[in-house]
XYZ file of C-alpha atoms in Angstrom:
216
model
C 0.000 0.000 0.000
C 2.789 2.401 0.889
C 4.470 1.632 -2.406
C 1.311 2.512 -4.332
C 0.941 5.750 -2.395
C 4.551 6.657 -3.170
C 4.036 5.921 -6.871
C 0.837 7.989 -6.949
C 2.579 10.835 -5.144
C 5.348 10.698 -7.734
C 2.839 10.926 -10.579
C 0.997 13.832 -8.979
C 4.315 15.536 -8.264
C 5.296 15.303 -11.929
C 1.955 16.838 -12.926
C 2.455 19.661 -10.438
C 5.929 20.390 -11.781
C 4.724 20.242 -15.382
C 1.654 22.417 -14.935
C 2.598 24.959 -12.271
C 6.384 25.326 -12.357
C 8.775 27.234 -14.608
C 8.179 24.710 -17.371
C 4.563 25.828 -17.705
C 5.673 29.446 -18.085
C 8.340 28.574 -20.641
C 5.836 26.493 -22.623
C 3.913 29.642 -23.625
C 6.740 30.724 -25.916
C 8.800 27.606 -26.586
C 7.673 24.554 -28.525
C 10.407 22.431 -26.917
C 9.240 23.391 -23.421
C 5.643 22.688 -24.415
C 6.691 19.267 -25.723
C 8.602 18.531 -22.525
C 5.449 19.348 -20.549
C 3.437 17.037 -22.836
C 5.911 14.165 -22.375
C 5.987 14.653 -18.608
C 2.206 14.171 -18.567
C 1.794 11.166 -20.884
C 5.106 9.321 -20.526
C 5.908 9.856 -16.829
C 2.884 10.977 -14.788
C 0.265 8.832 -16.579
C 2.132 5.496 -16.220
C 2.944 6.221 -12.574
C -0.707 6.975 -11.785
C -1.822 3.909 -13.762
C 0.558 1.661 -11.842
C -0.725 3.091 -8.555
C -4.358 2.416 -9.548
C -3.937 -0.934 -11.314
C -5.480 -3.884 -9.508
C -7.134 -1.757 -6.814
C -10.827 -1.070 -6.298
C -10.271 2.279 -8.024
C -9.064 0.552 -11.201
C -11.784 1.077 -13.864
C -10.208 -1.258 -16.414
C -12.387 -4.361 -16.043
C -15.623 -2.342 -16.108
C -14.588 0.101 -18.812
C -15.437 -2.049 -21.808
C -13.889 -1.185 -25.154
C -12.612 2.163 -23.835
C -10.022 0.286 -21.780
C -9.097 -2.212 -24.498
C -5.418 -1.495 -25.307
C -5.696 -1.143 -29.101
C -8.693 1.264 -29.088
C -7.032 3.159 -26.233
C -3.882 3.505 -28.331
C -5.898 4.806 -31.284
C -7.648 7.288 -28.978
C -4.300 8.647 -27.805
C -3.036 8.797 -31.389
C -6.010 10.987 -32.354
C -5.494 13.285 -29.360
C -1.737 13.676 -29.888
C -1.836 14.293 -33.635
C -4.876 16.576 -33.430
C -3.313 18.848 -30.798
C -0.137 19.098 -32.876
C -2.026 20.477 -35.858
C -0.691 24.056 -36.084
C -4.060 25.775 -35.489
C -5.017 23.736 -32.407
C -1.493 23.870 -31.045
C -1.424 27.650 -31.373
C -4.781 27.893 -29.588
C -3.475 25.753 -26.725
C -0.396 27.949 -26.402
C -2.367 31.193 -26.372
C -5.721 30.484 -24.677
C -6.093 29.071 -21.168
C -9.291 27.170 -21.985
C -7.672 25.395 -24.943
C -4.546 24.664 -22.910
C -6.647 23.048 -20.168
C -8.500 20.980 -22.778
C -5.225 19.949 -24.411
C -3.436 18.958 -21.217
C -6.559 17.271 -19.843
C -6.951 15.176 -22.984
C -3.258 14.226 -22.883
C -3.576 13.052 -19.285
C -6.894 11.278 -19.837
C -5.873 9.391 -22.972
C -2.465 8.565 -21.537
C -3.980 7.261 -18.319
C -6.565 5.195 -20.212
C -3.868 3.569 -22.360
C -1.483 2.780 -19.505
C -4.359 1.388 -17.431
C -5.577 -0.650 -20.414
C -2.115 -2.206 -20.682
C -1.232 -2.686 -17.005
C -4.555 -2.608 -15.160
C -7.374 -5.074 -14.631
C -7.765 -8.101 -12.431
C -8.993 -10.599 -15.027
C -8.058 -11.770 -18.556
C -4.446 -11.149 -17.566
C -2.599 -12.858 -20.411
C -4.875 -11.640 -23.203
C -4.889 -8.081 -21.834
C -1.114 -7.993 -21.458
C -0.634 -9.288 -24.999
C -2.946 -6.588 -26.336
C -1.152 -4.103 -24.083
C 2.146 -4.933 -25.790
C 0.587 -4.144 -29.175
C -1.078 -0.963 -27.923
C 2.072 0.440 -26.321
C 4.259 -0.465 -29.299
C 1.767 1.155 -31.672
C 1.886 4.317 -29.566
C 5.676 4.228 -29.510
C 5.658 3.989 -33.305
C 3.313 6.912 -33.920
C 5.106 9.113 -31.363
C 8.435 8.220 -32.943
C 7.028 9.070 -36.380
C 5.652 12.432 -35.238
C 8.879 13.190 -33.387
C 10.953 12.476 -36.491
C 8.672 14.613 -38.685
C 8.979 17.540 -36.269
C 12.732 17.059 -35.929
C 13.586 16.992 -39.631
C 11.003 19.207 -41.339
C 12.634 22.268 -42.965
C 9.633 24.477 -42.182
C 8.687 26.039 -38.846
C 5.090 24.909 -38.279
C 4.594 26.834 -35.039
C 6.510 30.043 -35.700
C 3.534 32.203 -34.725
C 3.608 30.807 -31.185
C 7.360 31.211 -30.707
C 8.145 34.196 -28.475
C 11.907 33.986 -28.329
C 12.301 31.886 -25.174
C 15.767 30.359 -25.021
C 18.637 30.505 -27.527
C 16.811 28.899 -30.464
C 14.798 30.285 -33.333
C 11.367 28.840 -34.225
C 12.697 26.072 -36.479
C 15.458 24.966 -34.101
C 12.993 25.060 -31.211
C 10.626 22.826 -33.188
C 13.448 20.419 -34.051
C 14.390 20.163 -30.375
C 10.752 19.486 -29.483
C 10.651 16.678 -32.037
C 13.773 15.122 -30.536
C 12.194 15.303 -27.063
C 9.075 13.499 -28.313
C 11.203 10.921 -30.097
C 13.447 10.183 -27.121
C 11.032 10.515 -24.213
C 7.673 9.504 -25.698
C 8.875 6.878 -28.141
C 11.243 5.275 -25.633
C 8.792 5.302 -22.688
C 6.045 3.479 -24.583
C 8.552 1.102 -26.155
C 9.952 0.282 -22.711
C 6.435 -0.331 -21.371
C 5.616 -2.680 -24.235
C 8.881 -4.605 -23.855
C 8.330 -4.911 -20.100
C 4.913 -6.476 -20.685
C 6.341 -8.749 -23.372
C 9.088 -9.945 -21.034
C 6.449 -10.756 -18.419
C 4.455 -12.792 -20.930
C 7.557 -14.738 -21.982
C 8.420 -15.484 -18.362
C 4.869 -16.678 -17.795
C 5.056 -18.944 -20.862
C 8.388 -20.390 -19.707
C 6.907 -21.063 -16.277
C 3.866 -22.774 -17.819
C 6.087 -24.984 -19.981
C 8.207 -25.918 -16.968
C 5.135 -26.781 -14.900
C 3.719 -28.951 -17.693
C 7.059 -30.699 -18.131
C 7.214 -31.352 -14.400
C 3.712 -32.849 -14.409
C 4.509 -35.047 -17.410
C 7.778 -36.170 -15.824
């Protein structure tokens, strides 16, 4: 119980740092800072909160139906992430408080749903974990793709929202943001998927050993 509380406190602490600290102020004028705030929410805070909730009476996974199925949850996060990085919506989130709240809330909600879909639940363990591997790897792929596109494009897509924070111009700031998404987002979801896959392989090896022992 204490471990879960510590994990939850860590997740809430990351959210507090992302949304109320200097990073939140820098995010108004820097795409890289905005991306770092985004990654802190979906790739650090969301999995910590999901791990704290998973398997408890507050875990909504088993009763959530298709919403908490890993593949649909991954598609839901894909839609949220790519939509909010469309230049018009991204600019609105950088400039208007209401849009920024909607953006950050949707990032947290979709991230939490996906991580819970992969790690949560108290039944259908093997099938859910297998689907969780696919869902997390799919998310890693689309975040890696978006990160690469932002990091290599020769055109500044968010120049209108760049207010000169830091030493970079709009294009360099965008490239740095793409690298942050690629390294933090892509790697975090990949690591989650590989962790689940390793657990499934260990479970299969244990099952084989138990069957061999019974046959012997």
